[in-house]
XYZ file of C-alpha atoms in Angstrom:
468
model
C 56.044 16.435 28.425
C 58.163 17.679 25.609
C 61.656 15.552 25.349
C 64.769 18.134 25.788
C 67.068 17.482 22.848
C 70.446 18.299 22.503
C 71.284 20.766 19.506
C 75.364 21.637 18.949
C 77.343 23.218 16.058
C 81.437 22.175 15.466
C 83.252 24.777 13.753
C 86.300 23.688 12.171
C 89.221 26.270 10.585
C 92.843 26.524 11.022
C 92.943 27.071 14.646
C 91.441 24.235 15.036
C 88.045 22.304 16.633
C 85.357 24.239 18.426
C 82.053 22.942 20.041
C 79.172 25.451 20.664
C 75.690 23.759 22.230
C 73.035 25.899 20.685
C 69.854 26.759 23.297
C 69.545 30.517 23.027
C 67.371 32.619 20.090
C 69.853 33.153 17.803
C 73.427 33.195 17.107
C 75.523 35.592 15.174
C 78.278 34.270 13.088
C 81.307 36.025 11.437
C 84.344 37.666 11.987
C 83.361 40.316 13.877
C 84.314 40.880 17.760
C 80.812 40.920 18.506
C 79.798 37.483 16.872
C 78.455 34.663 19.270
C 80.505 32.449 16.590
C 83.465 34.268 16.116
C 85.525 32.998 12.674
C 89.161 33.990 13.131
C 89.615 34.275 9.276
C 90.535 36.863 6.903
C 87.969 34.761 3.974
C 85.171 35.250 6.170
C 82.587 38.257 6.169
C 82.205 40.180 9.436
C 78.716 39.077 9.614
C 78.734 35.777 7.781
C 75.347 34.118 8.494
C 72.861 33.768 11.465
C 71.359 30.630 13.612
C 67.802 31.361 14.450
C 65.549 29.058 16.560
C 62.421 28.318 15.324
C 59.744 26.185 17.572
C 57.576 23.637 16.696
C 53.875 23.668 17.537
C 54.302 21.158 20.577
C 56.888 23.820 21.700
C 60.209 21.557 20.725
C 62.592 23.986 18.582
C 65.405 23.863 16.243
C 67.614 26.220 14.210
C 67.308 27.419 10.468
C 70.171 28.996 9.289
C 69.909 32.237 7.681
C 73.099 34.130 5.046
C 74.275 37.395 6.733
C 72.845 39.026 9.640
C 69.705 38.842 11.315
C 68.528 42.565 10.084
C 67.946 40.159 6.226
C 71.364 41.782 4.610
C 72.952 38.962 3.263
C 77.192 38.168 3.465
C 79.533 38.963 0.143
C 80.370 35.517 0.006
C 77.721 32.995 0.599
C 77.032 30.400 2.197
C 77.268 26.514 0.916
C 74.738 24.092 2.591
C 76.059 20.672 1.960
C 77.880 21.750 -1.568
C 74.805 24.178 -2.082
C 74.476 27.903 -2.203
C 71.901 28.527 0.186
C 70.280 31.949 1.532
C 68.282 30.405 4.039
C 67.572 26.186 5.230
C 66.045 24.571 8.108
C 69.006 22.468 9.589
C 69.432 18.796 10.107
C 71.467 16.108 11.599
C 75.004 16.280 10.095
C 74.036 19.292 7.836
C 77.507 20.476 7.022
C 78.027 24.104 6.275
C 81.186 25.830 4.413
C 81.447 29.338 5.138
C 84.810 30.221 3.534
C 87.769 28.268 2.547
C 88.877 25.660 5.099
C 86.437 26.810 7.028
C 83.172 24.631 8.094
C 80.795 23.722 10.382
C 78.556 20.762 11.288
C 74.818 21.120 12.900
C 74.234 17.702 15.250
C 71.227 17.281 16.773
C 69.520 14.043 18.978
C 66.003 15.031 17.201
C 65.357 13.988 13.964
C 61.698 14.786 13.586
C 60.595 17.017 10.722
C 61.458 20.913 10.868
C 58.319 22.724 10.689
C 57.663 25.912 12.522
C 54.479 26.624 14.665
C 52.251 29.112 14.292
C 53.073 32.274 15.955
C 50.570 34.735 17.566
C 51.613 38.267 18.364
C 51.510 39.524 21.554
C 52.429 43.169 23.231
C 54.895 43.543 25.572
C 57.648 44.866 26.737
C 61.327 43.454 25.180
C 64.998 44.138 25.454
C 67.557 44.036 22.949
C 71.261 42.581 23.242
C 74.570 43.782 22.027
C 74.050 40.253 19.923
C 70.678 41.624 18.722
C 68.549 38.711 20.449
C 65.364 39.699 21.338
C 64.421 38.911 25.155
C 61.241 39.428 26.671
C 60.561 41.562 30.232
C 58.255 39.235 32.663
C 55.236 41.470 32.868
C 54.248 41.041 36.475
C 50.448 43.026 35.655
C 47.926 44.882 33.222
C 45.583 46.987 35.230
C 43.095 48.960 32.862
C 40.823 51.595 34.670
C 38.284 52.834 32.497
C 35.376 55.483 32.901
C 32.617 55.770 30.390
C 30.234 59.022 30.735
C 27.942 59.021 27.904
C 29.402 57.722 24.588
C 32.865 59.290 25.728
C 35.395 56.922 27.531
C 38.502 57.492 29.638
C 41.150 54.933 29.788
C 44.044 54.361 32.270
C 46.395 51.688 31.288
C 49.075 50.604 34.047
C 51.671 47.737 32.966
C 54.015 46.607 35.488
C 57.491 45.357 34.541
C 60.444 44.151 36.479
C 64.101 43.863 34.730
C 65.364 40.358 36.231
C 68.584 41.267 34.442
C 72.221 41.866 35.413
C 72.851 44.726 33.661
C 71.581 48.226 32.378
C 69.198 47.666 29.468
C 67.129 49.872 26.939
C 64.077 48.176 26.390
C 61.152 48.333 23.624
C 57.328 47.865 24.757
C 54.810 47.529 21.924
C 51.181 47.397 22.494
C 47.340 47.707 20.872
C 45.342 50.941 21.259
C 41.879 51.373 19.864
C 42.548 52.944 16.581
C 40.771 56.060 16.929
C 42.183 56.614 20.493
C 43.575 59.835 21.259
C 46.906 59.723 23.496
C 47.287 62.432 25.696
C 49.204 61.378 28.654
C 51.537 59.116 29.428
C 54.503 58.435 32.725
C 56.790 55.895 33.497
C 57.465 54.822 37.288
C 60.730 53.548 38.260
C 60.988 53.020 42.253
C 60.088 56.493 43.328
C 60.292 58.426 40.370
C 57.979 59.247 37.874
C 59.181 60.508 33.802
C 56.363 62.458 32.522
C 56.071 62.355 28.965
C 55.802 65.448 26.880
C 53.891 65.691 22.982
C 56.715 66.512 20.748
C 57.623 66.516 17.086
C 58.815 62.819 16.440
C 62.135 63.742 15.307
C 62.466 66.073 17.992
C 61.229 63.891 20.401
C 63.891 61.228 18.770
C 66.751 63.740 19.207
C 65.925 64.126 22.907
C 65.638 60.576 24.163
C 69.057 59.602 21.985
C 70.358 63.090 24.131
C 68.956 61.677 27.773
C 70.105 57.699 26.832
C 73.793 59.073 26.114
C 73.965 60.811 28.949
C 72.717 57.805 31.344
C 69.426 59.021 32.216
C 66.546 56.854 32.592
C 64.377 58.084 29.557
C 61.240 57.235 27.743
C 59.824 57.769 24.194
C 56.404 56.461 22.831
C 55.896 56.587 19.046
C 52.724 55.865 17.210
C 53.477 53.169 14.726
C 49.917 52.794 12.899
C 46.594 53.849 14.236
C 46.406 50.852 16.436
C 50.038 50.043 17.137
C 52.051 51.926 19.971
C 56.153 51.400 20.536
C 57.182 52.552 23.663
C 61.590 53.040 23.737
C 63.076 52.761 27.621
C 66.733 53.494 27.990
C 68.913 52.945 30.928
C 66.886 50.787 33.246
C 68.739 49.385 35.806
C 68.856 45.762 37.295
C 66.193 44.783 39.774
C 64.319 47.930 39.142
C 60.598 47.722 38.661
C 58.702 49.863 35.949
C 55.079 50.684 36.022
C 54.364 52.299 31.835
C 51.212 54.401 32.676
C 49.443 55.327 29.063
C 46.054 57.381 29.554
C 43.652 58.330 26.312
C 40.731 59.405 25.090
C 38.248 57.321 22.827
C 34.642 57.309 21.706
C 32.333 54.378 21.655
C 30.182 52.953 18.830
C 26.694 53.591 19.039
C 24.265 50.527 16.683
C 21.167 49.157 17.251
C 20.418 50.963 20.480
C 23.538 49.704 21.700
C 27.095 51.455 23.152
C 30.211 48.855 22.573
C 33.306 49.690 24.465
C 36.411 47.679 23.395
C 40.041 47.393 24.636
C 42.216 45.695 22.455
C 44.842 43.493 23.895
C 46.860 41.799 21.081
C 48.769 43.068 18.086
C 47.633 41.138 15.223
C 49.669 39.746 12.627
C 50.341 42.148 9.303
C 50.659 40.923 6.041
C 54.599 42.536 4.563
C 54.659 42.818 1.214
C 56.979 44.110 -0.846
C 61.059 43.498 -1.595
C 63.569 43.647 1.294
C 65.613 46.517 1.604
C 68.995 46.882 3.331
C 68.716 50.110 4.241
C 66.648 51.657 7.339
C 66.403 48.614 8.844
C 64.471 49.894 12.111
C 61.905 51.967 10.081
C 61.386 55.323 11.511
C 61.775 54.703 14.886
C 63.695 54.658 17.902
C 64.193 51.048 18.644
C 67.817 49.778 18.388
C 66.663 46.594 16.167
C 63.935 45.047 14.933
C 61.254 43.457 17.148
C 60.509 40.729 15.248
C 61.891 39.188 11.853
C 59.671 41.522 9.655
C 62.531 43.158 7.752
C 61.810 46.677 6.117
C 60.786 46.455 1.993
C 60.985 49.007 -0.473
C 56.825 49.240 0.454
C 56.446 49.068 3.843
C 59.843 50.700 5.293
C 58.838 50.398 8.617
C 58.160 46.994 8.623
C 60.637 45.686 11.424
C 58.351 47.684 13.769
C 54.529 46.352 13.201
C 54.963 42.588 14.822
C 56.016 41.803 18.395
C 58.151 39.300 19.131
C 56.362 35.661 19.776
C 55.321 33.391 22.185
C 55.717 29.413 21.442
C 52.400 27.637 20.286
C 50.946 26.316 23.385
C 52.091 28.647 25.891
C 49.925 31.324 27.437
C 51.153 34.800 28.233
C 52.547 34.930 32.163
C 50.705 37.384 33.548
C 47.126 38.449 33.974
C 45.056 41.533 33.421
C 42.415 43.368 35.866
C 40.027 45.605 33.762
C 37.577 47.629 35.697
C 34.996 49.628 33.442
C 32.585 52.199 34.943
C 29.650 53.256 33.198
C 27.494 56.599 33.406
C 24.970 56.741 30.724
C 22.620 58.964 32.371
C 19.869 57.543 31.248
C 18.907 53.143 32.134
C 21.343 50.369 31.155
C 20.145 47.008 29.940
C 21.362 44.199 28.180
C 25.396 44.111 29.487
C 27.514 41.532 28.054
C 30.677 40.495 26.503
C 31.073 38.505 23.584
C 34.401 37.673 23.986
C 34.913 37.343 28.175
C 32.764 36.616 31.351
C 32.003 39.102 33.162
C 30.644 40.489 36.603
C 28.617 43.234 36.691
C 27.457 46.001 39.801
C 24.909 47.793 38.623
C 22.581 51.107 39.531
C 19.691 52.369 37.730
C 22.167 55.222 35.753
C 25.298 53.715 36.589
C 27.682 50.212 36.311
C 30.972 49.028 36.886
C 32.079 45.793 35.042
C 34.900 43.632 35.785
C 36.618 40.666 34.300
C 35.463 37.330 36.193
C 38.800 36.007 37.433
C 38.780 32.976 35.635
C 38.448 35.095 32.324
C 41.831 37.252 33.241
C 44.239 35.988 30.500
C 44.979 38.940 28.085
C 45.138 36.686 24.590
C 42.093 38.533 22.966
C 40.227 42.003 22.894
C 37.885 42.658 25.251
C 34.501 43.446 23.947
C 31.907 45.024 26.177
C 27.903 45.790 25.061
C 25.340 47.148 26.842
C 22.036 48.927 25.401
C 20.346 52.129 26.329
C 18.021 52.735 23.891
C 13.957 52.002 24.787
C 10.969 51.815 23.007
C 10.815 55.919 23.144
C 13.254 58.906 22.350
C 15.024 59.791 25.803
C 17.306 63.051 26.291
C 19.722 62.873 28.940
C 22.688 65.646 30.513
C 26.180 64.417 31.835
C 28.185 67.039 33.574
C 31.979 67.059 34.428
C 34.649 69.594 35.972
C 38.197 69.513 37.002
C 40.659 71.903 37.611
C 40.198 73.483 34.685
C 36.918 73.336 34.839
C 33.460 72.059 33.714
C 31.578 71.098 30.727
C 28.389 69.320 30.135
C 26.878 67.380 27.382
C 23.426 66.853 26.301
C 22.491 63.655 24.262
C 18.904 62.508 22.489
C 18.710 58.651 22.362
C 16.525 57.401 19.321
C 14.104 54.507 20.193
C 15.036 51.385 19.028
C 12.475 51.442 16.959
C 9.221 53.854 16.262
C 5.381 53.757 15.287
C 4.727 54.007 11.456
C 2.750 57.279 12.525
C 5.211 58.619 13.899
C 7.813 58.591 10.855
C 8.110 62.216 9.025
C 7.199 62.230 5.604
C 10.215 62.525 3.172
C 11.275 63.299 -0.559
C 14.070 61.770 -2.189
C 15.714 62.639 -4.969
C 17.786 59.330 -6.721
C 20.848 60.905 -8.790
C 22.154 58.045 -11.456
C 25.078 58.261 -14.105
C 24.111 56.809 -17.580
C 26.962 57.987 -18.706
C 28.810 55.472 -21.206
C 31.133 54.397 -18.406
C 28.698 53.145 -16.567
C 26.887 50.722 -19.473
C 26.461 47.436 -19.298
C 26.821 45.718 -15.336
C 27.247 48.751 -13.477
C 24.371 50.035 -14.897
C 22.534 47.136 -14.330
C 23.687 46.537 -10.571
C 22.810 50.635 -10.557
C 18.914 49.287 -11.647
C 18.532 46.711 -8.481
C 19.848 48.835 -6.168
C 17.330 51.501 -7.217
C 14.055 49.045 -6.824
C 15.284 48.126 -3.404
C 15.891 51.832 -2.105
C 12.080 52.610 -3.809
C 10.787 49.366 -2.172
C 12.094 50.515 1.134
C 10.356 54.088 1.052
C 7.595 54.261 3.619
C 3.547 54.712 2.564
C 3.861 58.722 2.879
C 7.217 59.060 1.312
C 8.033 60.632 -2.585
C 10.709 60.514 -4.818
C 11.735 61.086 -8.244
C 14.632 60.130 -10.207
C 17.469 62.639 -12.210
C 19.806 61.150 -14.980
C 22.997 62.465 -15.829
C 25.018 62.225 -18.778
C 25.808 65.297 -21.043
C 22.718 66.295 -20.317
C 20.004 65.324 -17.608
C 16.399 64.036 -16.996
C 14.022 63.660 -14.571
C 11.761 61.140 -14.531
C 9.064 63.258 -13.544
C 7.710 67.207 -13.400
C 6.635 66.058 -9.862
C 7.646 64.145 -6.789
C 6.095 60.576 -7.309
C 4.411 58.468 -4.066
């Protein structure tokens, strides 16, 4: 069990003494209205400097003090950290802080260990910004994925329900993983009984009309691609009490190696590497959010920084809800060979046809799901898949190599090797050129030719003829 400690900052000025215990995520300090730690003094920046709570890997926190506000723009004046200028410290017992003159603060704290943050794994979700820019997380209640897979082709429902526990109206921000090749093309949002529809816009356009819908109090949703993979999903005016359901449907093909489909659904946003100087400008990127959703802060080479990286869980903690991922399969031609390298399955199988599910002790959505399954036999098979809907039907026809063939059955082929000897590539690239050559020759087959050209300001062949 991890021993509650007590963390409190005194602020001192001319007005006097004032105690503030520290628990939440972070506290702004200045003299603006708006400041958690409001400085009544005319020495004093409007935004003078920022507590931010930082956990330990056991789970234990305490706060680091950061100069100016929590977007990274630091204050005109400084602050001094025990007599020294300081842009950013981990605090400790009796740390005493000077903000401006006659103005100062000291950090007490019962736990004296060392200060040294946890790692911190990215997770989706959905999260809600204060007036006081803290970042607070929704309580996702449920993740159900519905996916259908016809052929090499697969469909994808995604349902995440949310409920808003709070006491008061709140835009919200959900980012989540998609398959980087996935192709969005629907997406609704369910609050009680209605249902927003979402509509493919131009993203300023599509910025201009949820800003339009949020002033004038309606509930209103915008989802913006971030990268390939990353998806930020803006929800104004939610009410308390109200429960959300964020319905995303897309498109996506699967990989075909080895004989072998592999369907995957990702279900974490990895970590990004920022690099790059901070800038104090655009410091929300190109999106919609109101702040940033982590403490990424935009750089002069990745502007949209403080929109790649979820906020974080603490070390040790699991995400509090579970996921229910339902696949069916139609290959059209036999599956063998299902599993999952990364969860336990259970599986229902026809000859043609399979639906897998997550075993429920396997439910916990803190890494993509991988799923395998092979179709390819020892001969060439040729299969149709058919499909209509309202607006329609189509069909598809696929061949399915063999996993692997008889040597008589190979065709004969002639390959021509192109090489530059030009003096660019003299010396090891020419060299490494060499090797690669002898292995391509040594993996020709008994009937197979070949012959070699050379180009540099002029060319050669290595011979009139194709060689065996």
């Amino acid at each position: 069990m991890t021993t509650q400690h007590i963390h409190r900052l005194i602020l001192e000025d001319d007005q006097g003494r004032k105690e503030y215990p520290l628990e939440g995520l972070s506290y702004s300090i200045g003299r603006d209205k708006r400041a958690d730690i409001r400085i009544a003094s005319m020495f004093v920046n409007r935004q003078q400097a920022t507590l931010i709570r930082q956990v330990r890997e056991d789970g234990s926190y305490f706060y680091q003090i950061v100069d100016g506000n929590a977007k990274g723009k630091p204050s005109t004046n400084g602050v001094l950290l025990n007599g020294q200028k300081c842009k950013a410290h981990y605090l400790q017992d009796q740390d005493e802080i000077i903000f401006g003159p006659q103005v100062r603060a000291t950090y007490y704290t019962t736990d004296t260990r060392p200060n040294v943050p946890g790692k911190k794994p990215k997770l989706g979700g959905l999260y809600v910004q204060s007036p006081e820019e803290n970042t607070n997380e929704f309580p996702l209640k449920h993740t159900e994925v519905q996916a259908k897979v016809t052929g090499n082709i697969s469909r994808v429902e995604v349902t995440q329900t949310f409920e808003n526990p709070f006491n008061s109206t709140l835009e919200a921000t959900y980012i989540f993983p998609l398959p980087d090749e996935a192709a969005v093309d629907d997406m609704e949002i369910r609050i009680g009984d209605r249902t927003i529809k979402g509509n493919i816009k131009k993203r300023i356009e599509a910025q201009q009309i949820y800003q339009q819908a949020k002033k004038q109090g309606r509930t209103a949703g915008l989802l913006e691609q971030e990268r390939d993979n990353i998806f930020t999903q803006s929800l104004a005016n939610i009410k308390p009490g109200e429960q959300i359901d964020v319905v995303i449907r897309y498109t996506d093909s699967l990989k075909f190696l080895g004989g072998n489909y592999e369907f995957v659904f990702p279900m974490v946003v990895g970590p990004r590497y920022i690099p790059g100087t901070t800038i104090d400008t655009n410091t929300v990127g190109g999106g919609s959010a109101p702040t940033p959703m982590a403490m990424n802060q935009d750089t002069d080479l990745v502007p949209d920084a403080s929109r790649l990286n979820a906020p974080i869980l603490p070390p040790g903690s699991r995400s509090g809800h579970d996921i229910k991922v339902t696949v069916d399969i139609d290959a059209g031609v036999e599956i063998q060979d299902v599993h999952s390298p990364s969860h336990q399955i259970q599986i229902e199988r026809q000859r043609y046809q399979m639906q897998v599910t997550l075993a429920k002790r396997d439910t916990i959505p803190n890494k993509d799901l991988i799923l395998r399954y092979q179709v390819a036999s020892d001969r060439t098979q040729t299969t149709v898949l058919t499909q209509a809907d309202k607006r329609g039907g189509h069909f598809a026809v696929y061949l399915i190599p063999a996993i692997d063939y008889p040597q008589e059955q190979f065709v004969p082929k002639d390959v021509l090797f192109l090489i530059d000897t030009s003096g660019s590539q003299h010396g090891e690239p020419l060299k490494k050129c060499q090797e690669l050559m002898r292995r391509f020759i040594n993996g020709l087959n008994p009937n197979d030719t070949f012959n070699i050209m050379d180009f540099s300001d002029t060319t050669r062949q290595l011979s009139p003829v194709p060689l065996p």
